[in-house]
mmCIF file of C-alpha atoms in Angstrom:
data_model
loop_
_atom_site.group_PDB
_atom_site.id
_atom_site.type_symbol
_atom_site.label_atom_id
_atom_site.label_comp_id
_atom_site.label_asym_id
_atom_site.label_seq_id
_atom_site.Cartn_x
_atom_site.Cartn_y
_atom_site.Cartn_z
ATOM 1 C CA UNK A 1 83.333 85.083 78.067
ATOM 2 C CA UNK A 2 82.054 87.432 75.377
ATOM 3 C CA UNK A 3 82.468 91.164 74.782
ATOM 4 C CA UNK A 4 79.164 93.076 74.867
ATOM 5 C CA UNK A 5 79.877 96.713 74.047
ATOM 6 C CA UNK A 6 82.363 97.945 76.619
ATOM 7 C CA UNK A 7 81.476 95.216 79.111
ATOM 8 C CA UNK A 8 82.473 91.594 79.248
ATOM 9 C CA UNK A 9 79.765 89.064 79.900
ATOM 10 C CA UNK A 10 80.085 85.470 81.021
ATOM 11 C CA UNK A 11 77.984 83.203 78.845
ATOM 12 C CA UNK A 12 76.842 80.143 80.742
ATOM 13 C CA UNK A 13 77.301 76.870 78.845
ATOM 14 C CA UNK A 14 74.075 75.074 77.964
ATOM 15 C CA UNK A 15 75.095 72.060 80.053
ATOM 16 C CA UNK A 16 75.906 74.097 83.209
ATOM 17 C CA UNK A 17 74.240 72.882 86.416
ATOM 18 C CA UNK A 18 71.035 74.788 87.219
ATOM 19 C CA UNK A 19 72.427 75.875 90.615
ATOM 20 C CA UNK A 20 75.290 77.647 88.844
ATOM 21 C CA UNK A 21 72.901 79.495 86.529
ATOM 22 C CA UNK A 22 70.703 80.594 89.459
ATOM 23 C CA UNK A 23 73.724 81.734 91.484
ATOM 24 C CA UNK A 24 75.127 83.683 88.521
ATOM 25 C CA UNK A 25 71.775 85.475 88.054
ATOM 26 C CA UNK A 26 71.606 86.345 91.765
ATOM 27 C CA UNK A 27 75.131 87.765 91.706
ATOM 28 C CA UNK A 28 74.318 89.840 88.623
ATOM 29 C CA UNK A 29 71.179 91.239 90.279
ATOM 30 C CA UNK A 30 73.195 92.141 93.379
ATOM 31 C CA UNK A 31 75.851 93.911 91.263
ATOM 32 C CA UNK A 32 73.190 95.779 89.282
ATOM 33 C CA UNK A 33 71.453 96.885 92.499
ATOM 34 C CA UNK A 34 74.666 98.369 93.887
ATOM 35 C CA UNK A 35 74.712 102.085 93.245
ATOM 36 C CA UNK A 36 77.840 103.730 91.920
ATOM 37 C CA UNK A 37 77.964 106.709 94.290
ATOM 38 C CA UNK A 38 80.312 109.695 93.970
ATOM 39 C CA UNK A 39 82.224 108.318 96.967
ATOM 40 C CA UNK A 40 82.686 104.930 95.282
ATOM 41 C CA UNK A 41 83.818 106.573 92.047
ATOM 42 C CA UNK A 42 86.243 108.799 93.989
ATOM 43 C CA UNK A 43 87.744 105.819 95.835
ATOM 44 C CA UNK A 44 88.230 103.965 92.564
ATOM 45 C CA UNK A 45 89.694 106.991 90.813
ATOM 46 C CA UNK A 46 92.028 107.737 93.717
ATOM 47 C CA UNK A 47 93.425 104.207 93.656
ATOM 48 C CA UNK A 48 93.794 104.358 89.881
ATOM 49 C CA UNK A 49 95.676 107.660 90.153
ATOM 50 C CA UNK A 50 97.882 106.173 92.879
ATOM 51 C CA UNK A 51 98.831 103.280 90.609
ATOM 52 C CA UNK A 52 100.074 105.673 87.907
ATOM 53 C CA UNK A 53 103.204 106.826 89.798
ATOM 54 C CA UNK A 54 103.592 103.349 91.324
ATOM 55 C CA UNK A 55 103.851 101.980 87.767
ATOM 56 C CA UNK A 56 106.072 104.927 86.745
ATOM 57 C CA UNK A 57 103.548 106.133 84.167
ATOM 58 C CA UNK A 58 103.656 109.586 85.779
ATOM 59 C CA UNK A 59 106.113 111.078 88.250
ATOM 60 C CA UNK A 60 103.841 113.174 90.462
ATOM 61 C CA UNK A 61 100.349 114.292 91.393
ATOM 62 C CA UNK A 62 100.970 117.352 89.215
ATOM 63 C CA UNK A 63 101.418 115.077 86.201
ATOM 64 C CA UNK A 64 98.215 113.223 87.100
ATOM 65 C CA UNK A 65 96.386 116.571 87.192
ATOM 66 C CA UNK A 66 97.858 117.574 83.835
ATOM 67 C CA UNK A 67 96.949 114.221 82.261
ATOM 68 C CA UNK A 68 93.391 114.462 83.616
ATOM 69 C CA UNK A 69 93.158 118.153 82.660
ATOM 70 C CA UNK A 70 92.105 119.177 86.167
ATOM 71 C CA UNK A 71 93.614 121.339 88.869
ATOM 72 C CA UNK A 72 96.182 119.872 91.249
ATOM 73 C CA UNK A 73 93.990 121.104 94.120
ATOM 74 C CA UNK A 74 91.394 118.527 93.026
ATOM 75 C CA UNK A 75 93.870 115.663 92.729
ATOM 76 C CA UNK A 76 95.574 115.914 96.120
ATOM 77 C CA UNK A 77 92.470 115.469 98.333
ATOM 78 C CA UNK A 78 91.387 112.535 96.195
ATOM 79 C CA UNK A 79 94.802 110.884 96.523
ATOM 80 C CA UNK A 80 94.508 111.143 100.305
ATOM 81 C CA UNK A 81 91.631 108.654 100.050
ATOM 82 C CA UNK A 82 94.242 105.988 99.273
ATOM 83 C CA UNK A 83 95.669 106.464 102.779
ATOM 84 C CA UNK A 84 92.447 105.399 104.501
ATOM 85 C CA UNK A 85 92.527 102.226 106.567
ATOM 86 C CA UNK A 86 90.928 99.216 104.866
ATOM 87 C CA UNK A 87 88.384 99.023 107.719
ATOM 88 C CA UNK A 88 87.397 102.653 107.105
ATOM 89 C CA UNK A 89 87.006 102.057 103.369
ATOM 90 C CA UNK A 90 84.841 98.993 104.062
ATOM 91 C CA UNK A 91 82.720 101.026 106.471
ATOM 92 C CA UNK A 92 82.280 103.776 103.876
ATOM 93 C CA UNK A 93 81.338 101.297 101.177
ATOM 94 C CA UNK A 94 78.583 99.638 103.211
ATOM 95 C CA UNK A 95 77.218 102.871 104.661
ATOM 96 C CA UNK A 96 74.392 104.240 102.514
ATOM 97 C CA UNK A 97 74.717 107.637 104.214
ATOM 98 C CA UNK A 98 78.450 108.072 103.502
ATOM 99 C CA UNK A 99 79.062 111.161 101.364
ATOM 100 C CA UNK A 100 82.191 112.174 99.472
ATOM 101 C CA UNK A 101 82.551 115.788 100.654
ATOM 102 C CA UNK A 102 82.770 115.125 104.418
ATOM 103 C CA UNK A 103 85.215 112.272 103.841
ATOM 104 C CA UNK A 104 87.502 114.381 101.645
ATOM 105 C CA UNK A 105 87.325 117.412 103.941
ATOM 106 C CA UNK A 106 88.089 115.377 107.059
ATOM 107 C CA UNK A 107 91.633 115.551 108.394
ATOM 108 C CA UNK A 108 92.418 111.861 108.749
ATOM 109 C CA UNK A 109 95.250 110.618 110.923
ATOM 110 C CA UNK A 110 97.906 108.543 109.170
ATOM 111 C CA UNK A 111 97.445 105.892 111.870
ATOM 112 C CA UNK A 112 94.910 103.300 110.738
ATOM 113 C CA UNK A 113 93.846 102.501 114.304
ATOM 114 C CA UNK A 114 92.987 106.167 114.926
ATOM 115 C CA UNK A 115 91.149 106.340 111.607
ATOM 116 C CA UNK A 116 89.049 103.280 112.429
ATOM 117 C CA UNK A 117 88.272 104.629 115.899
ATOM 118 C CA UNK A 118 87.209 107.994 114.471
ATOM 119 C CA UNK A 119 85.104 106.405 111.735
ATOM 120 C CA UNK A 120 83.295 104.097 114.167
ATOM 121 C CA UNK A 121 82.578 106.929 116.613
ATOM 122 C CA UNK A 122 81.241 109.022 113.725
ATOM 123 C CA UNK A 123 79.056 106.115 112.588
ATOM 124 C CA UNK A 124 77.509 105.722 116.037
ATOM 125 C CA UNK A 125 76.693 109.461 116.175
ATOM 126 C CA UNK A 126 74.949 109.485 112.780
ATOM 127 C CA UNK A 127 72.709 106.462 113.365
#
């Protein structure tokens, strides 16, 4: 593994089997083709912010807002993304039409079953 700027890159040994080299190239192309949407960035940021109090680096959402130099009213809706059911998150990730604003503005149940049911019924209405 070698550092290339801010990214790490796996350098394939010269004696690596050809199948490994081909597979590594295909995986890289697939990663490069994946778009980093606002929704994806928000999900990642929300989980990062959630880890901060979990690791006792901050004590509250207010401290997250202060550290990020943004308003608390922006932090709280983003943190609610961490309460989404894994099935809902997976559905959002694979859906090219999923947008951040409707997801954040939605009043999601705390029950994962209800969330999944709502997300699947919404998906069938939009397709």
